[in-house]
mmCIF file of C-alpha atoms in Angstrom:
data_model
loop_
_atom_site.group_PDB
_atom_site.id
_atom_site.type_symbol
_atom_site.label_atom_id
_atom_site.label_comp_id
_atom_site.label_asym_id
_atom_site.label_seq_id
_atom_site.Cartn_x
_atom_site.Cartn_y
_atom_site.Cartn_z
ATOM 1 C CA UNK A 1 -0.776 18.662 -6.845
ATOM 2 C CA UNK A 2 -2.462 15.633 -5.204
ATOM 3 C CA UNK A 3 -1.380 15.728 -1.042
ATOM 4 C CA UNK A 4 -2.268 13.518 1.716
ATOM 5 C CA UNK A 5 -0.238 14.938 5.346
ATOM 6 C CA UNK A 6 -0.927 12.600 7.890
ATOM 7 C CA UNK A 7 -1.004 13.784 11.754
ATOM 8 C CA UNK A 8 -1.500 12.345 15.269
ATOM 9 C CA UNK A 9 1.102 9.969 15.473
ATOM 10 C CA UNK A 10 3.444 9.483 18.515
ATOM 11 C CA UNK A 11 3.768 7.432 21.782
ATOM 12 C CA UNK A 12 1.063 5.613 23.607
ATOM 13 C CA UNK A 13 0.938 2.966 25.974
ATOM 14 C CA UNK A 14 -0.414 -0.152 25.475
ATOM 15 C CA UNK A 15 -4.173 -0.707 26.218
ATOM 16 C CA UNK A 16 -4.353 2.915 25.024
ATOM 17 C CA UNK A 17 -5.884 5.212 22.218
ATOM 18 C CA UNK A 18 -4.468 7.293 19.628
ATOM 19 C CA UNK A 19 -6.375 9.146 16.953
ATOM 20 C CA UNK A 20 -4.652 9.419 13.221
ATOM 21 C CA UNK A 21 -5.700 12.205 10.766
ATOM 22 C CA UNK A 22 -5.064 12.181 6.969
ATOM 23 C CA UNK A 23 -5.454 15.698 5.192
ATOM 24 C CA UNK A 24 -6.171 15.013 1.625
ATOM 25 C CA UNK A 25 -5.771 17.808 -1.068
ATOM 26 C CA UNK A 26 -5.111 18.009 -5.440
ATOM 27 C CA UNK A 27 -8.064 15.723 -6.177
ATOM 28 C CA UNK A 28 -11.893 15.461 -5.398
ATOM 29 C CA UNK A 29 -12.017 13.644 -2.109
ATOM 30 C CA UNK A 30 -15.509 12.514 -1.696
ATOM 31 C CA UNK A 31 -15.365 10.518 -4.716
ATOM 32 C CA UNK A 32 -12.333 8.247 -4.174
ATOM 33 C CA UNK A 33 -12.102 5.281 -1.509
ATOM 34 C CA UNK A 34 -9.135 5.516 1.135
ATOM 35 C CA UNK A 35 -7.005 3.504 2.701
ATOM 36 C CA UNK A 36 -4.659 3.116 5.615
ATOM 37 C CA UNK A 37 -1.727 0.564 5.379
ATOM 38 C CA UNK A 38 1.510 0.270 7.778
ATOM 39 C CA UNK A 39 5.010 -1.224 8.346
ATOM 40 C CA UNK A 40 6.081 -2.010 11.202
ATOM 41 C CA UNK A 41 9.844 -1.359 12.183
ATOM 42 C CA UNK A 42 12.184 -3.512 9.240
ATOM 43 C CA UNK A 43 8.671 -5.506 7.703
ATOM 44 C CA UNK A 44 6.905 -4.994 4.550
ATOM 45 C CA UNK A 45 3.855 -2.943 4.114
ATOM 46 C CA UNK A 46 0.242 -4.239 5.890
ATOM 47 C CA UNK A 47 -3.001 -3.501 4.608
ATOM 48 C CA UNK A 48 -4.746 -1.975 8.144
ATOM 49 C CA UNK A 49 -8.393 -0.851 6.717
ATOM 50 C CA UNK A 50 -10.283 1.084 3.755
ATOM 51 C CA UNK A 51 -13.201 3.062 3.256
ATOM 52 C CA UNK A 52 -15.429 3.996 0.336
ATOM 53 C CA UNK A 53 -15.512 7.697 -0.716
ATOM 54 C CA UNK A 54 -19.402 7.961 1.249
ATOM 55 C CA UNK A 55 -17.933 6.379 4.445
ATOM 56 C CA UNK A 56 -20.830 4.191 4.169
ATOM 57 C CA UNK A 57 -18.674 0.848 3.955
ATOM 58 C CA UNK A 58 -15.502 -0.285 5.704
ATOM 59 C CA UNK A 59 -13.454 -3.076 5.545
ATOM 60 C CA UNK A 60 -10.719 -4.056 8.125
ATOM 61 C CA UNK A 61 -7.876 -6.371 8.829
ATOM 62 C CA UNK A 62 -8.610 -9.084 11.094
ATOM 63 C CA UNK A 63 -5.616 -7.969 13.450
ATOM 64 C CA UNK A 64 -7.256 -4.638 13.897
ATOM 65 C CA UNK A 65 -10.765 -5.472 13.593
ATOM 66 C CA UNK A 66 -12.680 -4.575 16.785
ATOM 67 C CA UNK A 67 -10.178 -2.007 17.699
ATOM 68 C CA UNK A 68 -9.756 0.754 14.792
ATOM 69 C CA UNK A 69 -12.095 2.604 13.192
ATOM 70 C CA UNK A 70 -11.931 4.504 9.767
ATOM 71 C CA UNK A 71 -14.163 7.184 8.646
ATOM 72 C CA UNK A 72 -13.960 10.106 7.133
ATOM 73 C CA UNK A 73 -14.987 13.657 6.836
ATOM 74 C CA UNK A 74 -15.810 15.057 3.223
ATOM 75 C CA UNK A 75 -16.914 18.386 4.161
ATOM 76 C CA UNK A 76 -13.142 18.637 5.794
ATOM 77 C CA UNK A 77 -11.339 16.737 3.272
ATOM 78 C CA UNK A 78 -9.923 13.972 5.816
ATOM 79 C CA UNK A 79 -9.380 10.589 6.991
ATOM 80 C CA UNK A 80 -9.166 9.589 10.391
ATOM 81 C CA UNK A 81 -8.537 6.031 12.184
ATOM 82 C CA UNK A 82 -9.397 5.654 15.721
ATOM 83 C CA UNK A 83 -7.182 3.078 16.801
ATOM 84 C CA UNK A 84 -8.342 1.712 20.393
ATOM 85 C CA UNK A 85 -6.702 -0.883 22.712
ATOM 86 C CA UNK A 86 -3.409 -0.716 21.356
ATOM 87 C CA UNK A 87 -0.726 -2.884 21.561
ATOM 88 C CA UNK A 88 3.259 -3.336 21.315
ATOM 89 C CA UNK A 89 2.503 -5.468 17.743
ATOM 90 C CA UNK A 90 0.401 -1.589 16.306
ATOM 91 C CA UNK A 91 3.936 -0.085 16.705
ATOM 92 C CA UNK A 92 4.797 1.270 12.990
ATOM 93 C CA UNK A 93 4.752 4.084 10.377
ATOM 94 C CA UNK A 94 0.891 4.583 9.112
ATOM 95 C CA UNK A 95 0.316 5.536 6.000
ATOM 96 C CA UNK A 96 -2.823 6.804 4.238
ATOM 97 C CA UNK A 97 -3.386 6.399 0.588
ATOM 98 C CA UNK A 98 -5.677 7.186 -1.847
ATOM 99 C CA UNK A 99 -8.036 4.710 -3.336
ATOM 100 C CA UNK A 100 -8.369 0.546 -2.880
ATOM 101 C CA UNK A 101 -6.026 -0.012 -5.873
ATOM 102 C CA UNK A 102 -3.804 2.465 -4.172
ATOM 103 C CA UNK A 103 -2.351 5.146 -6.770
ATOM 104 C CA UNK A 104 -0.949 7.936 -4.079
ATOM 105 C CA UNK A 105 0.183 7.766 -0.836
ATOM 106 C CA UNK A 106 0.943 9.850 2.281
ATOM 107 C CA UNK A 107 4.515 10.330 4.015
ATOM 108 C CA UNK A 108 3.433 8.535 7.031
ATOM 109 C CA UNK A 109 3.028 9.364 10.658
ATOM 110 C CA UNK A 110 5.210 7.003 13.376
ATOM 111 C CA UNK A 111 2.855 5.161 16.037
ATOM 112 C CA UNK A 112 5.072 3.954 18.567
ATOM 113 C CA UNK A 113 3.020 1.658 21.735
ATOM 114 C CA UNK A 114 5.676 0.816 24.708
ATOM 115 C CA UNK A 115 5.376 0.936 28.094
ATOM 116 C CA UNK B 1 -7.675 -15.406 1.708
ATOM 117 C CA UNK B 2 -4.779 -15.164 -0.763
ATOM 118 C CA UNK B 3 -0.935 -15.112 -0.114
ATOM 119 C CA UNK B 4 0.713 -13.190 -2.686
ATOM 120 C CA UNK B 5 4.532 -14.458 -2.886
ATOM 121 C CA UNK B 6 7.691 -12.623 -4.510
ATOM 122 C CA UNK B 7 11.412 -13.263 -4.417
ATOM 123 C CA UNK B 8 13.260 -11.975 -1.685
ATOM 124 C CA UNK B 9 15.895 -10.143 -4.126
ATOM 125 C CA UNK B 10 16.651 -10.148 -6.723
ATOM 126 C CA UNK B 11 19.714 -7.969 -8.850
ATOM 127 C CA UNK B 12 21.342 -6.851 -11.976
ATOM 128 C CA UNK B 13 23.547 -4.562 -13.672
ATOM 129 C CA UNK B 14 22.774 -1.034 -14.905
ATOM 130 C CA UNK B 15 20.861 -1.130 -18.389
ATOM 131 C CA UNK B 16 19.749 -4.255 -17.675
ATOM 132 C CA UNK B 17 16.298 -5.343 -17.460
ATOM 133 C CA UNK B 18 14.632 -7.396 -14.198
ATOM 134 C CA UNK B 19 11.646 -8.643 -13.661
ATOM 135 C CA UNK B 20 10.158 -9.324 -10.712
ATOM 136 C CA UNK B 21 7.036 -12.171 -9.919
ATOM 137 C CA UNK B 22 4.349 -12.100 -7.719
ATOM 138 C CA UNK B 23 2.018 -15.533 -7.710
ATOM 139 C CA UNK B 24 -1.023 -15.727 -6.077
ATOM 140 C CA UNK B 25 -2.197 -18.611 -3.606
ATOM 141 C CA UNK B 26 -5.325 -19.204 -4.552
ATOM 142 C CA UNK B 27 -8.153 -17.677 -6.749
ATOM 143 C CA UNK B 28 -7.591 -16.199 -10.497
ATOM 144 C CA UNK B 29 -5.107 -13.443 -10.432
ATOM 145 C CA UNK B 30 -6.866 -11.556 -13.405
ATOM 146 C CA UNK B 31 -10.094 -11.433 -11.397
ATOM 147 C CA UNK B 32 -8.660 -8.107 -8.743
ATOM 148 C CA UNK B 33 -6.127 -5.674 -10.568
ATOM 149 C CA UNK B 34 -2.824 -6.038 -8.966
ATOM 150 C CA UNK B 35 -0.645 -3.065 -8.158
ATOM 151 C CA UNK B 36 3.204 -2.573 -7.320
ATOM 152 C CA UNK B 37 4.785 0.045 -5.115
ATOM 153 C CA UNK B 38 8.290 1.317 -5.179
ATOM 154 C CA UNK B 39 9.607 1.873 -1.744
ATOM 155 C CA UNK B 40 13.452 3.637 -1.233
ATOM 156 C CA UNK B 41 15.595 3.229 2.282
ATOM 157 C CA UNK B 42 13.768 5.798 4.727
ATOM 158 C CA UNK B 43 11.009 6.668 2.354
ATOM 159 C CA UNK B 44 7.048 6.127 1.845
ATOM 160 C CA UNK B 45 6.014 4.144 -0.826
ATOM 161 C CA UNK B 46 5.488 5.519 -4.400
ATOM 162 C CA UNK B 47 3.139 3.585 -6.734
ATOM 163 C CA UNK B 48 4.957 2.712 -10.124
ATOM 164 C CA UNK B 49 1.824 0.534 -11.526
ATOM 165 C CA UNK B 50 -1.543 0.115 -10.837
ATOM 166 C CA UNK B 51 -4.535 -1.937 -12.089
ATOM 167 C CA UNK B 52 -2.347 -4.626 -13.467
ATOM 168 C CA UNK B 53 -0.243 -2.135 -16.207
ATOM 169 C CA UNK B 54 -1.265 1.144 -15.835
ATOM 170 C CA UNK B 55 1.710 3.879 -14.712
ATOM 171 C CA UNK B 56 1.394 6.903 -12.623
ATOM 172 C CA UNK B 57 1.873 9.911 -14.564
ATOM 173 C CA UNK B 58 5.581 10.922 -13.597
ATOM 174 C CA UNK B 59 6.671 7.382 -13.761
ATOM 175 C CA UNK B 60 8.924 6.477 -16.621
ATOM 176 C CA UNK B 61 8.153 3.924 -19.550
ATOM 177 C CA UNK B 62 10.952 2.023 -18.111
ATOM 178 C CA UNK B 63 8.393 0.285 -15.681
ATOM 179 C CA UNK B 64 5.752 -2.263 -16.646
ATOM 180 C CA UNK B 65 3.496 -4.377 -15.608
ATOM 181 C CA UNK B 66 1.928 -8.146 -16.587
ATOM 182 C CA UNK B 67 -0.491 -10.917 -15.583
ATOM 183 C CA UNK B 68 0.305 -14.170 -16.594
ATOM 184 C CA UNK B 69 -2.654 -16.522 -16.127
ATOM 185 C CA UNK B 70 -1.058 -19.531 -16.721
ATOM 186 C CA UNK B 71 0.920 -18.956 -13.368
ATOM 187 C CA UNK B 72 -1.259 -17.099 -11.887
ATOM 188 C CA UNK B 73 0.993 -14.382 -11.655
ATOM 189 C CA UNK B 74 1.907 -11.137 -12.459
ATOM 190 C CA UNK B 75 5.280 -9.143 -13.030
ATOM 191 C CA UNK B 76 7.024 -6.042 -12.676
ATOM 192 C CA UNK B 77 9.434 -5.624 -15.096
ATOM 193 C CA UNK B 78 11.943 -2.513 -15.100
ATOM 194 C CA UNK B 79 13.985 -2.176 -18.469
ATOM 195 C CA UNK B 80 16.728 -0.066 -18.833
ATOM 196 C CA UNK B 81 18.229 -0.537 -15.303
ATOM 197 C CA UNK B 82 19.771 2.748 -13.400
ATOM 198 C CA UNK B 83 21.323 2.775 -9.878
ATOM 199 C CA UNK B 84 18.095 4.835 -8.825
ATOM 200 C CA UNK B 85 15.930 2.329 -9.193
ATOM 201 C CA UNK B 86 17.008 0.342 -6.240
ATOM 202 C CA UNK B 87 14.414 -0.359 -3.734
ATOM 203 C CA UNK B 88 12.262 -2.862 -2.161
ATOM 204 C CA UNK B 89 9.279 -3.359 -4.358
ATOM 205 C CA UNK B 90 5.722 -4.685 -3.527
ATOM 206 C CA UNK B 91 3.058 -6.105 -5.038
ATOM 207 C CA UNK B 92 -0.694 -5.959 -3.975
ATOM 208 C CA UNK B 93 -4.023 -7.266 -4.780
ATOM 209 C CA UNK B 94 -7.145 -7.417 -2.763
ATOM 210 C CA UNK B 95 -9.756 -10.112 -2.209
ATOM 211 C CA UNK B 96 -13.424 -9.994 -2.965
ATOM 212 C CA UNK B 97 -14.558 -8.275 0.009
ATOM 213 C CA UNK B 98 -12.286 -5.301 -0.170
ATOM 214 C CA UNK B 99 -9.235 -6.179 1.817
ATOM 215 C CA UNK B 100 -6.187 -6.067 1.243
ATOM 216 C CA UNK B 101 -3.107 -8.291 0.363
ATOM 217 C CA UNK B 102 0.640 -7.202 0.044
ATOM 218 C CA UNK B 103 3.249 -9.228 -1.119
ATOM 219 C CA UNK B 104 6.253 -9.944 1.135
ATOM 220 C CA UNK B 105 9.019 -7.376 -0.858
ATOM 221 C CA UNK B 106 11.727 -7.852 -3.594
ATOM 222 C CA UNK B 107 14.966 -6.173 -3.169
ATOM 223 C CA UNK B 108 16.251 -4.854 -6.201
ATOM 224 C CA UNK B 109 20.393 -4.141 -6.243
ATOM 225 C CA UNK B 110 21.446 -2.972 -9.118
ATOM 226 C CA UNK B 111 25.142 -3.516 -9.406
#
């Protein structure tokens, strides 16, 4: 059965860091692209960033760009995203999902910036 | 880049069928494969197609998908309505470098 259990979500204050981990499990991981979309509080979904199943390209959303990072481990099966200088506007539910043309996602972990 | 743009809501009766559009902006809709996710109230999205028509194994024949290129659009279309099957539902498509693009929702009733 095909998995992805995000962790690392919570509180943080703005101007601050937070680190979000994706466990991925059921299907070979170093061979598909990932990708991290949210939704903020009563919105629709956001693309956020993706990665190609090397790591060796990214690809970001202009409102994160400069301040999260994907990558990825393949000898641990995960996904991370670094997210750096946060603000109130990053406050949502992050999910990670498998490939660009996303086919399978994750449950979500809550990121919630406030002072 | 693209806007991808879908009706707000949209509903109909059990046993019914809907469909629901999704034009893009700008650029050829048939040139990235478009993909539409089921969400439910409190839940994470579930993918019901992908690359334009294909369907998730688990995910009933009741559920297609289209691209029209004479709108520039494509279409979800869910025959055979049942009260389960109301959710918000997305469409998505990305651009030539990779990224991203979301539609803004449908909500489906079903009444």
């Amino acid at each position: 059965e095909m998995l992805l259990l995000e962790s690392g979500g919570g509180p943080a204050q703005p101007g601050g860091s937070l680190r979000l981990s994706c466990a991925a499990s059921g299907f070979t991981f170093s061979s598909e692209a990932m990708t991290w979309v949210r939704q903020a509080p009563g919105k629709g979904l956001q693309w956020v960033s993706s990665i190609s199943g090397s790591g060796y390209s990214t690809f970001y959303a202009d409102s994160v760009k400069g301040r999260f990072t994907i990558s990825r481990d393949n000898s641990k099966n995960t996904l991370y995203l670094q997210m750096n200088s946060l603000r109130a506007d990053d406050t949502a539910i992050y999910y990670c999902a498998k490939r660009i043309v996303i086919d399978h996602w994750g449950q979500g972990a809550l990121v919630t910036v406030s002072s | 880049n693209f806007m991808l743009t879908q009706p707000h809501s949209v509903s109909e009766s059990p046993g019914k069928t809907v469909t629901i559009s999704c034009t893009r902006s700008s650029g050829i809709i048939a040139s990235n494969y478009v993909q539409w996710y089921q969400q439910r109230p409190g839940s994470a999205p579930t993918t019901v197609i992908f690359e334009d028509n294909q369907r998730p194994s688990g995910v009933p024949d009741r559920f297609s998908g289209s691209i029209d290129s004479s709108s520039n659009s494509a279409s979800l279309t869910i025959s055979g309505l049942k009260t389960e099957d109301e959710a918000d539902y997305y469409c998505h498509s990305y651009d030539y470098n990779d990224q991203g693009v979301f539609g803004g929702g449908t909500k489906l009733t079903v009444l």
